[in-house]
Coordinates of C-alpha atoms and ligand atoms in Angstrom, one line a residue:
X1205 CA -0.2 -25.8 7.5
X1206 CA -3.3 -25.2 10.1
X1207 CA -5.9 -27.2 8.2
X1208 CA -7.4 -28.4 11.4
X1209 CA -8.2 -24.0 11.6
X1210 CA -9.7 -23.6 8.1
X1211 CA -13.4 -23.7 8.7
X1212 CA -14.5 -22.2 5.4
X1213 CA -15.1 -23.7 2.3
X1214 CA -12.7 -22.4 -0.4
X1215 CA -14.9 -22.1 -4.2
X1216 CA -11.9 -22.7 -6.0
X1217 CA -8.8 -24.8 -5.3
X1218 CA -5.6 -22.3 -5.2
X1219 CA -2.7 -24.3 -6.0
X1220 CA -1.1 -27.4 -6.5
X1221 CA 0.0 -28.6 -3.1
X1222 CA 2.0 -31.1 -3.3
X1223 CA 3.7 -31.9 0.1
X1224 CA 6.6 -33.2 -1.7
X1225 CA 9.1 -30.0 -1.3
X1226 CA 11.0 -31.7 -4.4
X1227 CA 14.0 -29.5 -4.0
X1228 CA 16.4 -29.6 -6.3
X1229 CA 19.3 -29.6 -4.5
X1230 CA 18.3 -32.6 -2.2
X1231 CA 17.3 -34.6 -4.9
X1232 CA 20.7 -34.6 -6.8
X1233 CA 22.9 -37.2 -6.8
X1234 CA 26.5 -37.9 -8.6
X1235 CA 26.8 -38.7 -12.5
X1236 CA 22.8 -38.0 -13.1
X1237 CA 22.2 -36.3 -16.2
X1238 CA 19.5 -34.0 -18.0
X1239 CA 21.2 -34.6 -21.3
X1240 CA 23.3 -37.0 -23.6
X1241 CA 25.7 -35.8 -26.3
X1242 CA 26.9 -37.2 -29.0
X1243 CA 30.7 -38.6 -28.5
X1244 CA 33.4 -36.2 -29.6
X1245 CA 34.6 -36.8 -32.9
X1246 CA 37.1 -34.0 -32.6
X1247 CA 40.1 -32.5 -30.8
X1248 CA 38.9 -31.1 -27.6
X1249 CA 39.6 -27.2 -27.0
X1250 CA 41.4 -26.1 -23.7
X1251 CA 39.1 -23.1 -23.0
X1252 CA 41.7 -21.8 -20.1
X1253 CA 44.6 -22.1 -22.6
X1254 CA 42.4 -19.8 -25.7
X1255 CA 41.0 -17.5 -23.5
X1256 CA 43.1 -17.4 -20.4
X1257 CA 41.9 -16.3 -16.8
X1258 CA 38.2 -15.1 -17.9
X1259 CA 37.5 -18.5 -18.3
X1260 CA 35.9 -19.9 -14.8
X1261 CA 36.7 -23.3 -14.4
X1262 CA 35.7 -24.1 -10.6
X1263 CA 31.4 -23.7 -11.1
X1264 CA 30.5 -24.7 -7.6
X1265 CA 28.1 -26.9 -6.7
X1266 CA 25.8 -27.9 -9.3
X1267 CA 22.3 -29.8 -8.5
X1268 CA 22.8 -33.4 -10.9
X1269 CA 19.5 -34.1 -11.7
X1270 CA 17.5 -36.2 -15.5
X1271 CA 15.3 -34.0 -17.7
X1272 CA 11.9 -35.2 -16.1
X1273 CA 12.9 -33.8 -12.5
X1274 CA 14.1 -30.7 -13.7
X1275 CA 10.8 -29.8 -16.0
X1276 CA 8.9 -31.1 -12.7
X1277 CA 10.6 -29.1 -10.5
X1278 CA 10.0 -26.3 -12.1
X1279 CA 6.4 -26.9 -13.2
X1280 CA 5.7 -27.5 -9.5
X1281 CA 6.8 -24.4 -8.4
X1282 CA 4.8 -22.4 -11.3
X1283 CA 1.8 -23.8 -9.9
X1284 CA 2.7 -22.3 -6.1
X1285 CA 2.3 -19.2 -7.5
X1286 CA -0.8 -17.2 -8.5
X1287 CA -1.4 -16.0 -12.5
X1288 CA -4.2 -14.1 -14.3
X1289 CA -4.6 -16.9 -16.3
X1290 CA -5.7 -18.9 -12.9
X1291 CA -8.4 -16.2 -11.7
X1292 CA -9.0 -12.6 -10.6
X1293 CA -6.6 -10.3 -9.4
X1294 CA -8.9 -7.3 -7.7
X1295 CA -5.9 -5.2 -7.2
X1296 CA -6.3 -1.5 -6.9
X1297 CA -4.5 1.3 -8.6
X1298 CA -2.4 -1.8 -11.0
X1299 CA -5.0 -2.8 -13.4
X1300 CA -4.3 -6.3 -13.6
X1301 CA -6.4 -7.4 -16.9
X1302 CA -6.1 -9.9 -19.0
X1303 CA -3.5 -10.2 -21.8
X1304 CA -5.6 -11.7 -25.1
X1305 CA -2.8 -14.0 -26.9
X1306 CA -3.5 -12.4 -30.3
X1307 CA -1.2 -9.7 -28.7
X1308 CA 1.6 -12.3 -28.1
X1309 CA 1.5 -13.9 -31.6
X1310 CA 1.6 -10.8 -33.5
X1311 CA 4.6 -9.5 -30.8
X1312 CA 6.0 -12.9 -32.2
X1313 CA 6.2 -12.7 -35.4
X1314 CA 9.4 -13.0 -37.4
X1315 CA 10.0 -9.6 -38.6
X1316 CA 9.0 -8.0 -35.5
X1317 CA 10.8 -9.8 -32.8
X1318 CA 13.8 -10.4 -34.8
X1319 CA 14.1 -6.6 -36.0
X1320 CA 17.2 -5.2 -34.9
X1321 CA 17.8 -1.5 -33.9
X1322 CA 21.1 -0.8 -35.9
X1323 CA 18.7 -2.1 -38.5
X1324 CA 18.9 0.4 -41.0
X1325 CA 15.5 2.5 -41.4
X1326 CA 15.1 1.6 -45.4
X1327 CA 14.6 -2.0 -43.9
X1328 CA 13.0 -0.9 -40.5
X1329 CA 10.1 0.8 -42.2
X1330 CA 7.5 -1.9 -40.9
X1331 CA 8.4 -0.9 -37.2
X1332 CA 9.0 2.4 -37.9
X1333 CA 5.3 2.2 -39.1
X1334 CA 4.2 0.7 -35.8
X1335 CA 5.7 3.6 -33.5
X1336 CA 4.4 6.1 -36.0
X1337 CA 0.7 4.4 -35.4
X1338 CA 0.9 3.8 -31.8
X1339 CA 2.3 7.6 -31.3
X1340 CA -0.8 8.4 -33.2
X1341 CA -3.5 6.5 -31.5
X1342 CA -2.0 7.7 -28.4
X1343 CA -2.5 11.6 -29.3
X1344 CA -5.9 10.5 -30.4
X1345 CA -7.0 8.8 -26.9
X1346 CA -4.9 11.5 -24.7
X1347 CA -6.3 14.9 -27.2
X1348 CA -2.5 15.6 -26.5
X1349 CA -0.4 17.2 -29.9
X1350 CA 2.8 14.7 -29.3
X1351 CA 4.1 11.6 -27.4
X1352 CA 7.1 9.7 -26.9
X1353 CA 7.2 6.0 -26.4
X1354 CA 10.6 5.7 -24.9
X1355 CA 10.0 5.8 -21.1
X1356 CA 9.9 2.2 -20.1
X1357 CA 7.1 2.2 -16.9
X1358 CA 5.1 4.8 -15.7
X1359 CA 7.6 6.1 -13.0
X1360 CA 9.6 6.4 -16.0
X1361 CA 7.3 8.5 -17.8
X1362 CA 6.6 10.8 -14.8
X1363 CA 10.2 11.3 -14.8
X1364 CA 10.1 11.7 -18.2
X1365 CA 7.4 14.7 -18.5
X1366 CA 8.6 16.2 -14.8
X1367 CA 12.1 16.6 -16.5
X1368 CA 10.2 18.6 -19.6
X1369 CA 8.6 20.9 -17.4
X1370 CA 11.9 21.2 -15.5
X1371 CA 13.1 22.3 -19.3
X1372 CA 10.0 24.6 -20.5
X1373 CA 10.7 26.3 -17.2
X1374 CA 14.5 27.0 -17.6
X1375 CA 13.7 28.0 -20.9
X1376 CA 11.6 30.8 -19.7
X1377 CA 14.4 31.6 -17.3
X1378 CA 13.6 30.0 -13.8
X1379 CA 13.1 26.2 -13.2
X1380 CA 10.6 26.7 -10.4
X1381 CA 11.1 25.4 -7.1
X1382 CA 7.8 22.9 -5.7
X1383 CA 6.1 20.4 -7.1
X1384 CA 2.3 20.0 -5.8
X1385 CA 0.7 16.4 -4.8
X1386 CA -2.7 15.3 -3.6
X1387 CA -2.4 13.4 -0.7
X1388 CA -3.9 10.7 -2.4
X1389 CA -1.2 10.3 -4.5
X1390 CA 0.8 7.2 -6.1
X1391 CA 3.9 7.0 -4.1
X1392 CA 5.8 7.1 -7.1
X1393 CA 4.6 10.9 -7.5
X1394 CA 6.4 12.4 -5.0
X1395 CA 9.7 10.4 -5.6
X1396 CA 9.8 11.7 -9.1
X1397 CA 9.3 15.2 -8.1
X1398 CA 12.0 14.9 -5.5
X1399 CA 14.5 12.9 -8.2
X1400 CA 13.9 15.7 -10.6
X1401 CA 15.3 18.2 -8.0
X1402 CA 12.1 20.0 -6.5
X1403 CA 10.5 20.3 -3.4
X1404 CA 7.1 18.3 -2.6
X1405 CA 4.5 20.3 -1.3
X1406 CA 1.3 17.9 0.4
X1407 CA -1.7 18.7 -1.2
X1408 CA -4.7 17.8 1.1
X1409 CA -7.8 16.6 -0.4
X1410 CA -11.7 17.6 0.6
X1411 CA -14.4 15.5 2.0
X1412 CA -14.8 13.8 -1.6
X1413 CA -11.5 12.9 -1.6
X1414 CA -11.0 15.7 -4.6
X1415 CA -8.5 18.7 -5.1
X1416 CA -9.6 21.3 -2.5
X1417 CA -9.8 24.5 -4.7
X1418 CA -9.4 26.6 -2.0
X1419 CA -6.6 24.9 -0.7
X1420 CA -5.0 25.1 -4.4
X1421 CA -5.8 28.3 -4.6
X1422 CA -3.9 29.3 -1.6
X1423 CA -0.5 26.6 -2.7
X1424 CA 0.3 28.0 -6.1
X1425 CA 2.4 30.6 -6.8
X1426 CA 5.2 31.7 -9.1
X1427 CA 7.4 29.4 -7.1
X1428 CA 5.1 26.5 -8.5
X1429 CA 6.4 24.3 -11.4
X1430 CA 3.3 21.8 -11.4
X1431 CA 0.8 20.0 -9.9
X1432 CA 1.2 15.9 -10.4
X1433 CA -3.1 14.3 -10.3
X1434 CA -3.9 11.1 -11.0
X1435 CA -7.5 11.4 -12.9
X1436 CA -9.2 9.8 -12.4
X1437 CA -7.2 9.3 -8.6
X1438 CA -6.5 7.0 -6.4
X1439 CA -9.7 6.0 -4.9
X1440 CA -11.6 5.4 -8.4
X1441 CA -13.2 9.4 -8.4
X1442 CA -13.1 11.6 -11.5
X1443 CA -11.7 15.1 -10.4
X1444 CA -15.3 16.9 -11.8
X1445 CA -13.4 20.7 -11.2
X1446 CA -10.0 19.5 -13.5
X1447 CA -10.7 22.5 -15.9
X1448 CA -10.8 24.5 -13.0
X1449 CA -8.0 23.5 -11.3
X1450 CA -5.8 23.9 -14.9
X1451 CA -7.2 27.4 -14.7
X1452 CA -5.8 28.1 -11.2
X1453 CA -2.4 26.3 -12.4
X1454 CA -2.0 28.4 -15.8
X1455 CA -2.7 31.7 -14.4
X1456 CA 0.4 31.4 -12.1
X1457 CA 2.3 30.0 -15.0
X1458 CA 2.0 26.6 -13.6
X1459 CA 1.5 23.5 -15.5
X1460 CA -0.7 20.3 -15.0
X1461 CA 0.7 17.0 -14.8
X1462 CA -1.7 14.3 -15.4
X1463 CA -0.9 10.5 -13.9
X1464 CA -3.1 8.7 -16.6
X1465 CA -1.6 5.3 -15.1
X1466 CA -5.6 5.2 -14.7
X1467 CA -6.5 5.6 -18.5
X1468 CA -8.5 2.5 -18.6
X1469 CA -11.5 4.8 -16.8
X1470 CA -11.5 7.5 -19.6
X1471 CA -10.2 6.0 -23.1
X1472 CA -12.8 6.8 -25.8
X1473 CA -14.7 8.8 -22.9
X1474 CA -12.7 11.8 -22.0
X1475 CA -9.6 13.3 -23.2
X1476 CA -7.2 15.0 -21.1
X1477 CA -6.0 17.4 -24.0
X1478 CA -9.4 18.3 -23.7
X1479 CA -9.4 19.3 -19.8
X1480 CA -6.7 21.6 -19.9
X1481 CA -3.6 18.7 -19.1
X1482 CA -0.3 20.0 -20.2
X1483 CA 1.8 16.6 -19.9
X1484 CA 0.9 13.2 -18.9
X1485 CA 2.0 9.4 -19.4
X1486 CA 0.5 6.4 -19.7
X1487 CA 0.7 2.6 -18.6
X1488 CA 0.8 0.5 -21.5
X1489 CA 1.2 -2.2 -19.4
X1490 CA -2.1 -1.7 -17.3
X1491 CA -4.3 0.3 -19.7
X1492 CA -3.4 -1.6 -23.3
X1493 CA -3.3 -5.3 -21.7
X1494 CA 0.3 -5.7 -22.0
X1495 CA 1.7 -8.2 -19.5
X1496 CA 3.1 -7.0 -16.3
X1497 CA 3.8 -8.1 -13.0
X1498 CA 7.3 -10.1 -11.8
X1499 CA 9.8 -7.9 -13.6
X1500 CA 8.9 -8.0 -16.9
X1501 CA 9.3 -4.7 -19.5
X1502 CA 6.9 -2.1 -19.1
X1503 CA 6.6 1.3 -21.3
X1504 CA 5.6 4.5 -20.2
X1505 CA 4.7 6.9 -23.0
X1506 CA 4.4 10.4 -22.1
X1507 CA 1.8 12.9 -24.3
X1508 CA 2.3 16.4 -23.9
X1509 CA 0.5 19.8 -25.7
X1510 CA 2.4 21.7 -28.2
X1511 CA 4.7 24.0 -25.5
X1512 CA 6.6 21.1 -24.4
X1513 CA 6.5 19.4 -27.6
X1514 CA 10.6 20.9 -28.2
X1515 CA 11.5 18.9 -24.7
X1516 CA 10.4 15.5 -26.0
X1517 CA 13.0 13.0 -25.5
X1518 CA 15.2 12.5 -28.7
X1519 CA 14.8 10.8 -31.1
X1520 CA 11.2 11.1 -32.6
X1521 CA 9.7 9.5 -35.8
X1522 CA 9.0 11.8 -38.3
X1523 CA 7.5 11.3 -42.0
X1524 CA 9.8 12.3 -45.0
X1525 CA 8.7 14.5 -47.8
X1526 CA 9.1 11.1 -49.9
X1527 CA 6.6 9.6 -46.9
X1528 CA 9.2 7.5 -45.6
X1529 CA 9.6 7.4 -42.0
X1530 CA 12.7 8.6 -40.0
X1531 CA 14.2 8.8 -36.6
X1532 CA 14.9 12.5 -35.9
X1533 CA 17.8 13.1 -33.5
X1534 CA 18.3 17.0 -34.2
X1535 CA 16.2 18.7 -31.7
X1536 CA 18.0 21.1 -29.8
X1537 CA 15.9 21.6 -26.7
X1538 CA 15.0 17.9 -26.4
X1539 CA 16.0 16.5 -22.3
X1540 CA 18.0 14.2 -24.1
X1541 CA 17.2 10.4 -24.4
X1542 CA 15.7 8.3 -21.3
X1543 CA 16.2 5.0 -22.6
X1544 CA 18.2 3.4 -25.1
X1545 CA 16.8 2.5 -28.5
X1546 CA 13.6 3.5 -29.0
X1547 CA 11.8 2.2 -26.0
X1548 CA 10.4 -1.1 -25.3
X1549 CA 9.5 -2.2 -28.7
X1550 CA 7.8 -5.2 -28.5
X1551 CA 5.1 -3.5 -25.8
X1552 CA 4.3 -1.1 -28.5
X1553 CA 3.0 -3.8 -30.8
X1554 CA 1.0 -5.5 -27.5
X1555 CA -0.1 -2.5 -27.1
X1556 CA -0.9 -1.8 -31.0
X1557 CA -2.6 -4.7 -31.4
X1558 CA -4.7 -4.8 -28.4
X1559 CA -6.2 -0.7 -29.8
X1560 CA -6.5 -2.3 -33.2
X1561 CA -8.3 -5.2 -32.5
X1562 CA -11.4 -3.5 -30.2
X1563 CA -11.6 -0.6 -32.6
X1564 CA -12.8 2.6 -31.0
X1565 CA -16.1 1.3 -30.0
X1566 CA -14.3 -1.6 -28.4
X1567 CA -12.2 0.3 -26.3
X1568 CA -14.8 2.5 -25.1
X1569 CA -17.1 -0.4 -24.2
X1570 CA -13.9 -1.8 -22.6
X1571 CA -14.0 1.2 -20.5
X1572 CA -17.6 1.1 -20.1
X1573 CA -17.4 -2.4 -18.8
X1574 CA -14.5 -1.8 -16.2
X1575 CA -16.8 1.2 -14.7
X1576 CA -19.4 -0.9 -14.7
X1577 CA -17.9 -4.0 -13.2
X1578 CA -16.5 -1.9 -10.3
X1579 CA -19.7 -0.1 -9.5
X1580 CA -21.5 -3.9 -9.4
X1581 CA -18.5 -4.5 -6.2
X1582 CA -19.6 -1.4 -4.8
X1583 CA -23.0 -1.9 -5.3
X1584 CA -23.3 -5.8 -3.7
X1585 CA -20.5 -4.8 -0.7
X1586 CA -21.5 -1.5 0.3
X1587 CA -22.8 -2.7 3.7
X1588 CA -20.6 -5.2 4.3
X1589 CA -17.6 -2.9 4.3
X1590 CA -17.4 0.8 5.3
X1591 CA -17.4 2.8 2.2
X1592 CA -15.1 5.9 3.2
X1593 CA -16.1 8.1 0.2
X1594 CA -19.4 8.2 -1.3
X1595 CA -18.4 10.1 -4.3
X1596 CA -19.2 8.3 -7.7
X1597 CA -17.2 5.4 -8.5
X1598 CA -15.2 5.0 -11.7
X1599 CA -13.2 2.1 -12.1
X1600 CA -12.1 1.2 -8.7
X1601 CA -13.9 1.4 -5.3
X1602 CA -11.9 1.8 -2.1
X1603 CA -13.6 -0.1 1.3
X1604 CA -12.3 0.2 4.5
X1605 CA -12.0 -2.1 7.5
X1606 CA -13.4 -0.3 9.7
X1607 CA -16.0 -2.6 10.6
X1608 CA -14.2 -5.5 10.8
X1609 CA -11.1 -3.8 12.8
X1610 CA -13.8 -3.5 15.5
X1611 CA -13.6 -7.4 16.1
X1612 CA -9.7 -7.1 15.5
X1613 CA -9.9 -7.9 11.9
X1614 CA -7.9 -5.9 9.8
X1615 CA -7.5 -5.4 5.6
X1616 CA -4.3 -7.4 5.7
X1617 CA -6.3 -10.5 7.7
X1618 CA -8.9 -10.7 5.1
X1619 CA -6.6 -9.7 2.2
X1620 CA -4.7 -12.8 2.8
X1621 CA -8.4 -14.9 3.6
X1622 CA -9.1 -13.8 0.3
X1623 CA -6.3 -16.4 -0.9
X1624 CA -8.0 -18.9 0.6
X1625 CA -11.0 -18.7 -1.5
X1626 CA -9.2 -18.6 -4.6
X1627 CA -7.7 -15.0 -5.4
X1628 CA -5.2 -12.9 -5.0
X1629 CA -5.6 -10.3 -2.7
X1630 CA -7.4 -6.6 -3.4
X1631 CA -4.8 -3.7 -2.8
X1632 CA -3.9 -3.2 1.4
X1633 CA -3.7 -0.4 3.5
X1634 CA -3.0 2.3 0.4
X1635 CA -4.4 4.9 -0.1
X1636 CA -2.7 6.1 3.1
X1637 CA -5.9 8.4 2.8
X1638 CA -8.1 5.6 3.9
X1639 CA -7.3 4.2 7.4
X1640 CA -7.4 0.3 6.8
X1641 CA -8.2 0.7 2.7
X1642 CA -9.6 -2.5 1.0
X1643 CA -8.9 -1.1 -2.7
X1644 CA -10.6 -3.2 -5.5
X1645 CA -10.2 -2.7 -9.4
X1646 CA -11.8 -5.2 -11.2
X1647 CA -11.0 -4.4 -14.8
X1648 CA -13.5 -5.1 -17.7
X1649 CA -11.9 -9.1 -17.6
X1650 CA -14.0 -10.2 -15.6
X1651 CA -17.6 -11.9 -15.6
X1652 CA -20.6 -11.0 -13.8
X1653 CA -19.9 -14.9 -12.5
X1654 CA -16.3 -14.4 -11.6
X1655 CA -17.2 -11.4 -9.8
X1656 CA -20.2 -13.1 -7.9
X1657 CA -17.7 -15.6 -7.1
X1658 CA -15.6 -12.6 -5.2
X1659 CA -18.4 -10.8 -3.4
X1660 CA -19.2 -13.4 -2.0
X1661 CA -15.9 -14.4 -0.8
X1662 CA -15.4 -11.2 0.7
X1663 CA -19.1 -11.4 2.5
X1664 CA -18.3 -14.6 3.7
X1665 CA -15.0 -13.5 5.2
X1666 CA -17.1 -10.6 6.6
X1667 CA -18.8 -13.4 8.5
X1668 CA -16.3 -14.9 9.7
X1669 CA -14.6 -11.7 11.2
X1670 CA -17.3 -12.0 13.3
X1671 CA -18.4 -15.2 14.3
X1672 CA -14.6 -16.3 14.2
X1673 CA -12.0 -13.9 13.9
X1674 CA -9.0 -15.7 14.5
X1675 CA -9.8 -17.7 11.2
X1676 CA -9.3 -14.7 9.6
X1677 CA -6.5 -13.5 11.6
X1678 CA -4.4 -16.5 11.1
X1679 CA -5.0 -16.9 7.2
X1680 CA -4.0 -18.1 4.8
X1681 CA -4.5 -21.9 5.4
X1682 CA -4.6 -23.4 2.0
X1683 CA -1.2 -21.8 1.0
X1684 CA 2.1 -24.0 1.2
X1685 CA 3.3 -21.2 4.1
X1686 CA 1.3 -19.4 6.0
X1687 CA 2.4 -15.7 7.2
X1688 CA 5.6 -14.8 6.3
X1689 CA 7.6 -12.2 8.4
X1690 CA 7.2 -9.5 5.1
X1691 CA 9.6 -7.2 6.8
X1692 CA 12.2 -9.4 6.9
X1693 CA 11.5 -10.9 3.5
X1694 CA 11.6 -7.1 2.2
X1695 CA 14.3 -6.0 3.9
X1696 CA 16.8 -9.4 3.9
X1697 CA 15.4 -11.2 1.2
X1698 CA 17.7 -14.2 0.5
X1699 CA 17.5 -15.0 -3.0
X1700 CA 19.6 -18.3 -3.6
X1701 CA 19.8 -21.8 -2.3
X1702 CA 22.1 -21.9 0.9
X1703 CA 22.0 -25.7 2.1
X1704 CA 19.4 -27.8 3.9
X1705 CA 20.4 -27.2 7.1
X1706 CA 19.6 -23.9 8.1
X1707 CA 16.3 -23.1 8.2
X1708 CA 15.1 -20.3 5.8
X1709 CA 14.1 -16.8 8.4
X1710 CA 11.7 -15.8 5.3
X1711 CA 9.8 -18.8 5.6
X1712 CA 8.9 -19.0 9.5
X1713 CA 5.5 -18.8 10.6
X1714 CA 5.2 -15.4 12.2
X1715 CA 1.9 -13.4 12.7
X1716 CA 2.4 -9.9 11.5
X1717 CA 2.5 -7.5 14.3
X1718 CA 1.2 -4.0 12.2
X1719 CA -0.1 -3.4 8.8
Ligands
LIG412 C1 1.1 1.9 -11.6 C2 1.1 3.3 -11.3 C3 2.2 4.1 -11.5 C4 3.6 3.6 -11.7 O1 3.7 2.8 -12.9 P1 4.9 1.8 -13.1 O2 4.8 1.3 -14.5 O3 4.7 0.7 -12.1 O4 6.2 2.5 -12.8 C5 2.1 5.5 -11.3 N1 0.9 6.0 -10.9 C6 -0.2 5.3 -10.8 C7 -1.5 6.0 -10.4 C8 -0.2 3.9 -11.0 O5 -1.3 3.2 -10.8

């Protein structure tokens, strides 16, 4: 802790800090308890003597500790951590919105979450009914002809769809050898192009940070499977020449992969179908509020047009003649199944529920309000930060520290200042397009008072990168640890208790050298 440095004065309190480190390990001692059985009034099994070996009998140290440290311990550390249900999380690119808990009861409910897949479909016809809708509000939104909700992120699904082009491709005798990619691009882009077997070939963008026709123009040729755009992309900015650019694509016999991982700009506005996309996915998981973050399940869906339609993942819910539902596994050209099951079910009915409950005017005023919200950032800090593109802003607005790097301030310093005042940071250094990018996504969450709250954290810490730069350099200060060596946390993260003694390399106070 450097309180003695923090000048500022933080609008919100971050978290709990309680100095008391509570560790659960120190605080055990022999015979304590968290539980009390009844006395056995049977004959005790001898596990090893039924089942043998498998049974592990030496469990290693155990912490010993009553029910009340144990829930403390635990509580504690949930409040050293940051949540969207504490405040704003401005991160670029992720959408981090907020989940409404109508989604989680219905996800709840008896018949849903206790469903099982080798359930047979005479009794699964409820949540046969909910893929069926979901498929079908998703070909609605996208202007796409069919979808598949089995990917389960949306790496997945760009794996997904890059692997149906691969197919459509083959089928017309010759997979294609290059995929193309904006420079702009989501890393994951590239990496699925290159796990799918092709080549990557750099894309650069124009002075708008769009597609450079020209450029395009000159990259594609018959050796051209696709090109993988995010639309809108990276830096918040609706590619206005898209119909042009699936012109240049189709004439070569190219195809147009769309990253809609950015949906939450163009639901009820703009449909991809309708701009000449040939395969995309989606992020239920950003887009359709379903939780994300820390591990948790994701899903992907990919929507495609009627020519890859055959290389859809297997199987597919189809309606009966008797207008039951069904899961069809007979289809011959399909690239085979992705995940097991039918995807991740219970982010369907998140997902489900969240479309349902706006209604179509809901979710385009949803979308309304997150391009709105993001232009009121841009608006109130353009000036205060270096604006690298001056293109129209959709739902996210990408600053750069170029300013502030002038007094040795850079986006990581005031990222992590930004903690200090109460929220988690904006998105740092990416896109690699933007030297020093400060990338900011609001979502349609938040209030006109919550965002107030965050410009004028953000002008503030503008101040102080000049008045007092170190203050910024150093943050945070209100954290329980201050900089962490991220390298070696990334690189040699160590993910269990190993004894008091020696001191944790994760933890020690080290200024970062580079972002
Ligand atoms: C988040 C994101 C992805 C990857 O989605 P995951 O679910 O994290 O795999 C891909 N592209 C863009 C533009 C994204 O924002």
């Amino acid at each position: 802790m450097a309180d003695e440095k923090f000048v500022g004065t933080p609008k919100k309190a971050t978290t709990h800090t309680n100095q008391n480190e509570d560790l659960m390990f120190e605080k055990s001692s022999p015979g304590k308890k968290a539980y009390r059985l009844a006395e056995l009034d049977v004959p005790a099994i001898d596990a090893v003597a039924l089942l043998g070996s498998e049974v592990r009998t030496d469990l290693g140290v155990m912490p010993e500790l009553s029910e009340i440290e144990i829930i403390r311990h635990f509580t504690r550390l949930s409040t050293w951590n940051y949540a969207i249900d504490l405040g704003m999380y401005p991160l670029g690119s992720c959408t981090m919105k907020y989940n409404p808990r109508v989604n989680e009861t219905v996800a709840r409910l008896e018949g849903i979450a206790e469903a099982h897949p080798y359930q047979p479909e005479s009794l699964s016809q409820g949540c046969l009914t909910i893929i069926k809708m979901m498929k079908d509000v998703l070909v609605e939104i996208t202007g796409m002809d069919a979808t598949t909700l089995q990917p389960a992120a949306g790496a997945h699904g760009e794996f997904t769809g890059i692997l149906m082009i691969r197919a459509y491709h083959e089928s017309h005798g010759n997979a294609r050898k290059k995929i193309l990619i904006p420079d702009s691009a989501h890393g994951t882009n590239p990496a699925t192009a290159a796990v799918c077997g092709y080549e990557v070939a750099n894309l650069k963008s124009n002075a708008h940070g769009m597609v450079d026709l020209d450029e395009l123009e000159r990259m594609v040729d018959e050796d051209t499977a696709a090109l993988m755009l995010t639309n809108p992309s990276t830096i918040g900015v609706f590619e206005s020449d898209i119909k042009k650019i699936a012109d240049i694509l189709h004439a070569k016999g190219a195809l147009l992969y769309m990253d809609g991982a950015n949906m939450n700009a163009l639901v009820g506005k703009a449909r991809p179908g309708d701009f000449g996309v040939d395969v995309m996915h989606l992020n239920l998981h950003k887009t359709f509020s379903t939780p994300h973050g820390g591990g948790g399940p994701g899903s992907g869906p990919v929507a495609c047009k009627k020519i890859l339609e055959p290389f859809l993942p297997a199987p597919l819910v189809v309606t009966r003649p008797d207008g039951s539902l069904s899961m069809d596994y007979d289809r011959p050209q399909s690239v085979g199944r992705v995940r097991m099951f039918y995807g991740n079910f219970g982010m369907f009915v998140r997902a489900l529920a969240y479309v349902l409950a706006n209604g179509p005017d809901g979710l385009r005023q949803t979308t309304e309000d997150a391009v709105l919200n993001a232009n009121y950032i841009r608006a109130k800090l353009e000036g205060t930060f270096e604006l690298p593109y001056k293109t129209q802003s959709l739902h996210e607005v990408v600053f750069s520290d170029k300013l502030q790097a002038k007094n040795g301030v850079k986006t990581g310093d005031m990222g992590k200042r930004l903690i200090d005042y109460g929220f988690h940071a904006y998105t740092v250094s990416f896109p690699l397009v933007v030297q020093g990018a400060m990338m900011i996504e609001p979502t349609e969450s938040e209030s006109r008072e919550e965002l107030d709250l965050l410009i004028d954290a953000l002008k503030q810490i503008a101040r102080e990168a000049e008045e007092n730069p170190e203050l910024v350099q150093t943050a945070p200060h209100t954290t329980r640890l201050q900089r962490l060596d991220e390298t070696t946390a990334a690189r040699k993260p160590i993910l269990r208790w190993k004894g008091p003694v020696a001191p944790h390399p994760v933890l020690v106070d080290t200024v970062e050298k580079e972002w």
